[in-house]
Short mmCIF file of C-alpha atoms in Angstrom, two decimals:
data_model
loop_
_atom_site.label_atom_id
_atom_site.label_comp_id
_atom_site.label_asym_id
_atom_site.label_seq_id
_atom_site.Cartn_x
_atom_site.Cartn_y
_atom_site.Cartn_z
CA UNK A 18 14.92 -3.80 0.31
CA UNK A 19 18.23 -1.45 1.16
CA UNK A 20 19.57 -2.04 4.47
CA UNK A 21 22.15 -0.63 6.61
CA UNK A 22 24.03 -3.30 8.67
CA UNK A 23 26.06 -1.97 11.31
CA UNK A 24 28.69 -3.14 13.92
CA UNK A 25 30.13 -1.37 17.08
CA UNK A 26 32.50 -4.18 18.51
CA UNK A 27 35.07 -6.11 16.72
CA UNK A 28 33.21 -9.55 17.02
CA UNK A 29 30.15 -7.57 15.45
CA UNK A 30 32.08 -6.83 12.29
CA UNK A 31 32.87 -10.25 12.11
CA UNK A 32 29.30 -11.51 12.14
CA UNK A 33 28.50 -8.42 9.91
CA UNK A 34 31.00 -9.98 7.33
CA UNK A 35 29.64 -13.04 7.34
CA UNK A 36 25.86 -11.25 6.70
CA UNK A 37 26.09 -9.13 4.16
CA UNK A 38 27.31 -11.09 1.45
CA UNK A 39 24.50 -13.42 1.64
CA UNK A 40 21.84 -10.62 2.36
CA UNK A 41 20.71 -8.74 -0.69
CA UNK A 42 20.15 -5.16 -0.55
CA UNK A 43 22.80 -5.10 2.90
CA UNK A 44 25.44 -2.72 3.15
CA UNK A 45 27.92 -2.61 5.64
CA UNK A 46 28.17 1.13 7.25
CA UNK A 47 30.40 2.71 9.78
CA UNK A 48 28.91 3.76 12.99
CA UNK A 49 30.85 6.79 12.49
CA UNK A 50 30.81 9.04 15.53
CA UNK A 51 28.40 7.62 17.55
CA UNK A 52 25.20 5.48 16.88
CA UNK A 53 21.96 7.73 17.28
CA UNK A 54 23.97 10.01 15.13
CA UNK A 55 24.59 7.88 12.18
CA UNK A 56 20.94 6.28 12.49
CA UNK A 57 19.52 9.85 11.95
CA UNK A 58 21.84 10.40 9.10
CA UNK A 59 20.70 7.06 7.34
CA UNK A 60 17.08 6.79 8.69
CA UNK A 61 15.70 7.97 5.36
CA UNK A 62 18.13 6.50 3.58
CA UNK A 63 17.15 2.88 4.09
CA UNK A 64 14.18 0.39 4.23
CA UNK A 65 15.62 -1.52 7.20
CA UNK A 66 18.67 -1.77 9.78
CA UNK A 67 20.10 -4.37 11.08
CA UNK A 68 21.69 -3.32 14.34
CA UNK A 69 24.70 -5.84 15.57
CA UNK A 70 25.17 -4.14 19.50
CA UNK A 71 22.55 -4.23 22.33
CA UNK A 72 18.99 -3.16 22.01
CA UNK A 73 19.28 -0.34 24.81
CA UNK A 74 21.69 1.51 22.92
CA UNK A 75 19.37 1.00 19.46
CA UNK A 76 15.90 1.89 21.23
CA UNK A 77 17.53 5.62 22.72
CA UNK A 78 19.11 6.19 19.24
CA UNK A 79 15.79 5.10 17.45
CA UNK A 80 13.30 6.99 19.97
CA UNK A 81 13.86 10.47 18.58
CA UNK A 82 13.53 9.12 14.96
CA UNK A 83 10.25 7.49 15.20
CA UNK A 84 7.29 8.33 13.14
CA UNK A 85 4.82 6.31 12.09
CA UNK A 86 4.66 2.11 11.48
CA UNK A 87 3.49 2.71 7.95
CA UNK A 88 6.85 4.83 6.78
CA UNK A 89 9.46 3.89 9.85
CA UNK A 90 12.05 1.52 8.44
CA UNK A 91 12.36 -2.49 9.79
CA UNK A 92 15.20 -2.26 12.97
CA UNK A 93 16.30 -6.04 13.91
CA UNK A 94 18.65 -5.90 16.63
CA UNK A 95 21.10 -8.96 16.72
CA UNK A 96 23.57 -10.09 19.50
CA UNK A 97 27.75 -10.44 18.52
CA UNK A 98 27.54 -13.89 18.13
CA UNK A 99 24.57 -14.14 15.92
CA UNK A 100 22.48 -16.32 18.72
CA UNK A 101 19.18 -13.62 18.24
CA UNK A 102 17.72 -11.80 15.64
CA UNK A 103 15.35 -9.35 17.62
CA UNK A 104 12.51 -7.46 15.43
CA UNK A 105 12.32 -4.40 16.80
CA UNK A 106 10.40 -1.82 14.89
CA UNK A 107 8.05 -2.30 12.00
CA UNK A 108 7.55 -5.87 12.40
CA UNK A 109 4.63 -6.05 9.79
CA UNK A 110 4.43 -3.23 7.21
CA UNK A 111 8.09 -2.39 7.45
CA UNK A 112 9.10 -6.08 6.94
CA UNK A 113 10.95 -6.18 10.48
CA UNK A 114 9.42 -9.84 11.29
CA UNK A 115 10.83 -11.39 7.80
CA UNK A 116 13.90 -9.71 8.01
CA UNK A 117 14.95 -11.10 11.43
CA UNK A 118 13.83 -14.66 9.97
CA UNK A 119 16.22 -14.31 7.60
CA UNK A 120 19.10 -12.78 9.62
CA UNK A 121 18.52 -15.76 12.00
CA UNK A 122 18.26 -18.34 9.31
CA UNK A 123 21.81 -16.96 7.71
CA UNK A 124 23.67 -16.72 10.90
CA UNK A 125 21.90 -19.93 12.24
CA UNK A 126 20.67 -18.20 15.39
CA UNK A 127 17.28 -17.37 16.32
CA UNK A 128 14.93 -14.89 15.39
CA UNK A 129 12.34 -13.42 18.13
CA UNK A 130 9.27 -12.12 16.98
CA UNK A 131 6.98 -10.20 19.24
CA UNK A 132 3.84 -8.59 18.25
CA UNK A 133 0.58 -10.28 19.10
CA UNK A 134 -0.68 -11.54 15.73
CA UNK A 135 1.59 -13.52 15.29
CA UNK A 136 2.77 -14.88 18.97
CA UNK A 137 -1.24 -15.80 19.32
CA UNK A 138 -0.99 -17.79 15.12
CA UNK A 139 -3.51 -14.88 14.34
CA UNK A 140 -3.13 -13.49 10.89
CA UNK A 141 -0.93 -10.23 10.48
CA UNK A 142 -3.97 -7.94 9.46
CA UNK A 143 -2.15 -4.91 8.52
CA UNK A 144 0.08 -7.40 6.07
CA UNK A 145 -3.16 -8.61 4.83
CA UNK A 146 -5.02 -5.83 4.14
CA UNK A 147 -2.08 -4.59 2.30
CA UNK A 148 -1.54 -7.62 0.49
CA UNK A 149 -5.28 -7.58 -0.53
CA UNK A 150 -4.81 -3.91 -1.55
CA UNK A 151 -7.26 -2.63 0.91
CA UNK A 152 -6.86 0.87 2.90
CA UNK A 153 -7.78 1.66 6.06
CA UNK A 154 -10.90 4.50 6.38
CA UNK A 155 -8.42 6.14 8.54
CA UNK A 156 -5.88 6.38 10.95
CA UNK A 157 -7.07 4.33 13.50
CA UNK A 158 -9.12 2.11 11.78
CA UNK A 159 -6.13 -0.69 11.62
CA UNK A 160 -5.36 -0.25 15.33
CA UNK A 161 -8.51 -0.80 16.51
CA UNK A 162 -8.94 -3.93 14.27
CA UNK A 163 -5.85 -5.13 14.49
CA UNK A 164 -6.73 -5.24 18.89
CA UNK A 165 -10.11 -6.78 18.53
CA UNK A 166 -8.31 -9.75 16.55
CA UNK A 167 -6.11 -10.29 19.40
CA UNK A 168 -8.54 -9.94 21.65
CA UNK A 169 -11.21 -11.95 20.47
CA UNK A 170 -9.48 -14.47 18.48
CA UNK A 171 -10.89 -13.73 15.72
CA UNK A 172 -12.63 -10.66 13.24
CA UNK A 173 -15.92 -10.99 11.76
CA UNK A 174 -15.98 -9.44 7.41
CA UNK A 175 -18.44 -7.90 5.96
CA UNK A 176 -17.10 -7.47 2.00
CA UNK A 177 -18.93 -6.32 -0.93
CA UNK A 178 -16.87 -7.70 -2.91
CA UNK A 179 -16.02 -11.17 -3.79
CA UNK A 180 -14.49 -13.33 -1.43
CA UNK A 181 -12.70 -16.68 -2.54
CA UNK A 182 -11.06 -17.16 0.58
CA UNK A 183 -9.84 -15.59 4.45
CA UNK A 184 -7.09 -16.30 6.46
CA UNK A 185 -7.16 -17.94 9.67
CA UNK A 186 -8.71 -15.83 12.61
CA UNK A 187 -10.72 -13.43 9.94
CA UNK A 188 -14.92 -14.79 9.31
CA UNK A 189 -17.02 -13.76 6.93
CA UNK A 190 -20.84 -12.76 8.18
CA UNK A 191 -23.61 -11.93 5.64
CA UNK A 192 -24.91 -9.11 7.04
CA UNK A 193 -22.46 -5.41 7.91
CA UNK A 194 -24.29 -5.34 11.15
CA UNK A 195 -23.04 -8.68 12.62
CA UNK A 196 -19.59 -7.51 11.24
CA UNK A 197 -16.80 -6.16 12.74
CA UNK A 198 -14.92 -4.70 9.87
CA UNK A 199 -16.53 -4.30 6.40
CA UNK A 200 -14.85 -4.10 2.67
CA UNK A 201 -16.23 -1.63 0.83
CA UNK A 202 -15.70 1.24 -1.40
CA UNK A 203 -18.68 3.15 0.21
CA UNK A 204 -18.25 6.09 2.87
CA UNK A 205 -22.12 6.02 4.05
CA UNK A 206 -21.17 3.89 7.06
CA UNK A 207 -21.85 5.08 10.45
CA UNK A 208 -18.83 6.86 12.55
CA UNK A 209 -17.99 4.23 14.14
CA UNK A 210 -17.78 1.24 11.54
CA UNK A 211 -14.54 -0.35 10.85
CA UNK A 212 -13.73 0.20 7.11
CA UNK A 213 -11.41 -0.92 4.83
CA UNK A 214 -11.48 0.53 1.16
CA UNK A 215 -10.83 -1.77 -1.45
CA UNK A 216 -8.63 -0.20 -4.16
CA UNK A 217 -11.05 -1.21 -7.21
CA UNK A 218 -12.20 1.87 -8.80
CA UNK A 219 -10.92 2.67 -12.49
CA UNK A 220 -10.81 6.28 -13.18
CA UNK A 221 -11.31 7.16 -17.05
CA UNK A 222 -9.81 10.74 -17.52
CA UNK A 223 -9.85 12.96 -21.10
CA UNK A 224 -8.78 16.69 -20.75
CA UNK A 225 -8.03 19.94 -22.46
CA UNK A 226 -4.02 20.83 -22.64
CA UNK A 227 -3.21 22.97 -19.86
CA UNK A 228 -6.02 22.28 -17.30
CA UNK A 229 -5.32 22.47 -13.99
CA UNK A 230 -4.62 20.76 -10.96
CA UNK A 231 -7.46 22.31 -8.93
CA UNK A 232 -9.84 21.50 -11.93
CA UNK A 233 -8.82 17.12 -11.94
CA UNK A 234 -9.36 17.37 -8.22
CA UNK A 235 -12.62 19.41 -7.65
CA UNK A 236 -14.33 17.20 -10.70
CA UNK A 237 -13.46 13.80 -9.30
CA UNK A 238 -14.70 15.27 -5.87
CA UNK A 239 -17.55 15.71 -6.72
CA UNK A 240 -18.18 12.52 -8.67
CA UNK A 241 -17.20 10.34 -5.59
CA UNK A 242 -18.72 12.50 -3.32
CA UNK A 243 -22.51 11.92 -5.25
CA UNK A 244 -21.80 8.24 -5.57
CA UNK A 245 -20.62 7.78 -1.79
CA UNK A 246 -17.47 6.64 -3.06
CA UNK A 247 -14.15 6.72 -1.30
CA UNK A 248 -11.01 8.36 -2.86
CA UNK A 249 -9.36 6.12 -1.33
CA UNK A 250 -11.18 3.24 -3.40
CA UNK A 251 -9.49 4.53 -6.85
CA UNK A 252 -7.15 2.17 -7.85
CA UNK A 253 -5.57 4.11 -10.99
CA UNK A 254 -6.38 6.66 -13.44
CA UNK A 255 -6.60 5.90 -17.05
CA UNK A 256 -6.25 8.06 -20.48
CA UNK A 257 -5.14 8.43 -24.02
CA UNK A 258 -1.54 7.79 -24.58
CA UNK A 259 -1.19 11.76 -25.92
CA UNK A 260 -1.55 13.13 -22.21
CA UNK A 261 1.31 11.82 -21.62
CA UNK A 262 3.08 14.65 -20.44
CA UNK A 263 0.47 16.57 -19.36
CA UNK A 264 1.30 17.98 -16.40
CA UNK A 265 -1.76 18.89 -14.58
CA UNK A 266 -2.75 15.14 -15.31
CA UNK A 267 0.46 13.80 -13.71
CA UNK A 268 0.50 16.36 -10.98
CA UNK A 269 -2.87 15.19 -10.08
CA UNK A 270 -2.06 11.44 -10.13
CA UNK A 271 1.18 11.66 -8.28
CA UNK A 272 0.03 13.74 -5.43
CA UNK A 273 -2.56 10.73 -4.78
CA UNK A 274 0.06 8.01 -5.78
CA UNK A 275 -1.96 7.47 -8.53
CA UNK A 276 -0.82 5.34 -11.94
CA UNK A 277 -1.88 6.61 -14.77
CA UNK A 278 -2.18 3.95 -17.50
CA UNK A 279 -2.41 5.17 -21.00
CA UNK A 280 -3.83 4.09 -24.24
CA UNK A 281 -3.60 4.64 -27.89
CA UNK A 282 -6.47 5.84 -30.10
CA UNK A 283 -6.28 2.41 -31.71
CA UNK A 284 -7.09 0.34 -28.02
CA UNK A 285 -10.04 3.10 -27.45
CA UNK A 286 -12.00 2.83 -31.20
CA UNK A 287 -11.97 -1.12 -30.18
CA UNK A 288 -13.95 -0.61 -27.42
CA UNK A 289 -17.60 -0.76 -27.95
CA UNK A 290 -20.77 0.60 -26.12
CA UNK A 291 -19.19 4.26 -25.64
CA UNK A 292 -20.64 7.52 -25.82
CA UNK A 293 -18.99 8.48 -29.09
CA UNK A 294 -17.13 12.45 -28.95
CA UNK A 295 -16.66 14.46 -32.13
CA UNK A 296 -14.86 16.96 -30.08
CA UNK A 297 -12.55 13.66 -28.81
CA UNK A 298 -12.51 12.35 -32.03
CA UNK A 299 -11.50 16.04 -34.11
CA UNK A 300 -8.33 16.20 -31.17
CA UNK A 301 -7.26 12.83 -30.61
CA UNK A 302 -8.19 10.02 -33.35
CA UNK A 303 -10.35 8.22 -30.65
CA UNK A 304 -14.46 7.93 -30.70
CA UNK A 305 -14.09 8.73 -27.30
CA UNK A 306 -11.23 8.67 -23.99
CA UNK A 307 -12.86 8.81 -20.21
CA UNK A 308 -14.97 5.81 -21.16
CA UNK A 309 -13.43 3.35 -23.21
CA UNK A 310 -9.85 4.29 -21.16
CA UNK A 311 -11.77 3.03 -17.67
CA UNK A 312 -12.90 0.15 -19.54
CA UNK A 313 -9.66 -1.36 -20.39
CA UNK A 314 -7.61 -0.58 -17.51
CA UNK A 315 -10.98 -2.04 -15.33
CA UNK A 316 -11.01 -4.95 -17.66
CA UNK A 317 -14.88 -4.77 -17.70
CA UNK A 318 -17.77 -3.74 -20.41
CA UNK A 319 -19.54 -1.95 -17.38
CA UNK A 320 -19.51 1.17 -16.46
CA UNK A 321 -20.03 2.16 -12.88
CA UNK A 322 -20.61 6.07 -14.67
CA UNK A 323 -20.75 7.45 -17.84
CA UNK A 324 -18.81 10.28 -18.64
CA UNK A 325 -19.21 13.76 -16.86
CA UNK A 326 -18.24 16.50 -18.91
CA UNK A 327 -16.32 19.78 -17.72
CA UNK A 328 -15.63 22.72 -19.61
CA UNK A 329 -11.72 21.29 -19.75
CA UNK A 330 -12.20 17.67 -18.36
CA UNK A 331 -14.22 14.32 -18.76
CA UNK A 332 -14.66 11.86 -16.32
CA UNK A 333 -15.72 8.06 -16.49
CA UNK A 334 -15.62 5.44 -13.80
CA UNK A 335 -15.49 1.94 -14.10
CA UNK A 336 -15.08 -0.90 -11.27
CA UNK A 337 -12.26 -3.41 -11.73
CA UNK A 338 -12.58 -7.32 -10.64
CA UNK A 339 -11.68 -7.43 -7.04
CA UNK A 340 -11.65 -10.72 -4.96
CA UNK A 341 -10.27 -11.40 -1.53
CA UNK A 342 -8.28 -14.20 -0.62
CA UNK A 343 -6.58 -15.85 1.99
CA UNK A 344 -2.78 -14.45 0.42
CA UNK A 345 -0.39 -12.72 2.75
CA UNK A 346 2.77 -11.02 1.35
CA UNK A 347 5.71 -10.55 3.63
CA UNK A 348 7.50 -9.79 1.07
CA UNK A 349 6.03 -6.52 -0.09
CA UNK A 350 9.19 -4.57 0.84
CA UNK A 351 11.86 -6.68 -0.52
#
């Protein structure tokens, strides 16, 4: 985690001093010409601040800056003698929360921590769900969750996947109509259902050289989109080790944040139960690619779908092991 400590007073460089060296990933800046100035400057630039002045004069700087909590960086906000650590913005998914704790716990002060979850002990569901690699349906979808947990105390699950084990506050029901969120990789839930997409679905890819972007995206489309399957579900793609550097491939991947995990011919013959390709086999060495790549990268002999063939693509899908448990990372930025 890179973050920007800065002081406005004398006393607040002091305290700074004594901060960064025991802070990894702090560096000390200037607060140059004026402080909403050199926040906008470095507001990209880092994954948290640390603020050492009074929270009025960090909140107008900030306001014009803001975004959204799932991209805005962690702003603590701590007094010139090191007595509070305030977490100010992005508390959860920016890290804000853990990095006053360990501001406060350096400078022996306090840190204050105020968003509902976890004044009420309720489980930080946004940190979960990341934690658990699950994605909200949309938007809103973690907001409106996230305030029926406070509200009620507690969240009744729905998963269809495994579960080993929940955190406090979150209950698991048999049945999605008892629930209040459900885990699945389905979209054939009504409007109104809270959904969180678990990011288990193995995408097995062969391809011509040269095809294009367009072509990757329309095919896997319209796979999903027969299946009921979320994008949004796809955990990584997976190929032979020659399409390395093809760029249509990589375009693809990238613009979904995507990994694409490769293979050599030698991993794909070992697989067994494939539909075998001479046209796979003439170009590459391997019986086969889509199929035997989801396979490994899944870690499964199942296949969720065969192989679709395009006239310059093949697709397979496979569904990777995927179990809940009670885990929750603050960490995940640092």
């Amino acid at each position: 985690m890179k973050i920007a400590v800065i002081a406005m007073t004398g006393g607040g460089r002091k305290l700074a001093a004594r901060l960064v060296p025991k802070l990894p990933g702090a560096v000390l800046e200037s607060p140059g010409p004026g402080i909403a100035a050199t926040m906008a400057a470095l507001w990209r630039e880092y994954d948290g601040f640390i603020m050492i002045m009074a929270a009025g004069i960090v909140v107008r700087a900030m306001a014009p800056l803001l975004g959204d909590k799932r991209s805005d960086p962690a702003v603590v906000v701590v007094d010139e003698r090191g007595r509070f650590a305030v977490s100010l913005l992005s508390g959860h998914l920016g890290g804000g929360n853990e990095l006053a704790r360990r501001v406060a716990a350096i400078l022996g002060g306090r840190a204050v921590i105020t968003t509902a979850s976890d004044v009420l002990g309720l489980v930080p569901l946004d940190l979960w769900a990341r934690s658990q690699d699950l994605v909200p349906r949309d938007g809103k979808t973690m907001t409106r969750a996230s305030a029926l947990l406070v509200n009620n105390g507690a969240l009744r699950l729905y998963a269809e996947v495994p579960v080993a084990a929940l955190p406090d506050g979150l209950v698991a029901v048999d049945r999605p109509e008892e629930a209040d969120l459900v885990i699945s990789s389905r979209t054939d839930w009504p409007a109104n259902t809270l959904v969180f997409h678990p990011r288990e679905l193995v995408v097995g890819v062969g391809c011509n050289r040269g095809t294009p972007v367009h072509e990757f995206a329309a095919a896997l489309d319209e796979v999903l989109a027969a299946r009921s399957l979320s994008p949004l579900a796809v955990r990584n793609l997976a190929s032979i080790d020659l399409k390395r550097d093809e760029k249509g491939l990589r375009e693809f991947a990238g613009g979904h944040g995507w990994e694409i995990v490769f293979y050599t011919k030698e991993e794909l013959n070992r697989v067994a139960g494939i539909t075998v390709s001479p046209a796979a086999l003439k170009a590459t060495g391997a019986r086969g690619v889509a199929e035997p790549a989801a396979l490994l990268s899944a870690r499964t002999d199942i296949l969720l779908m065969e192989k679709q063939k395009w006239p310059n693509l093949t697709l397979a899908l496979a569904r990777a092991k995927f179990m809940l448990s009670a885990l929750v990372r603050e960490d995940c930025n640092t």
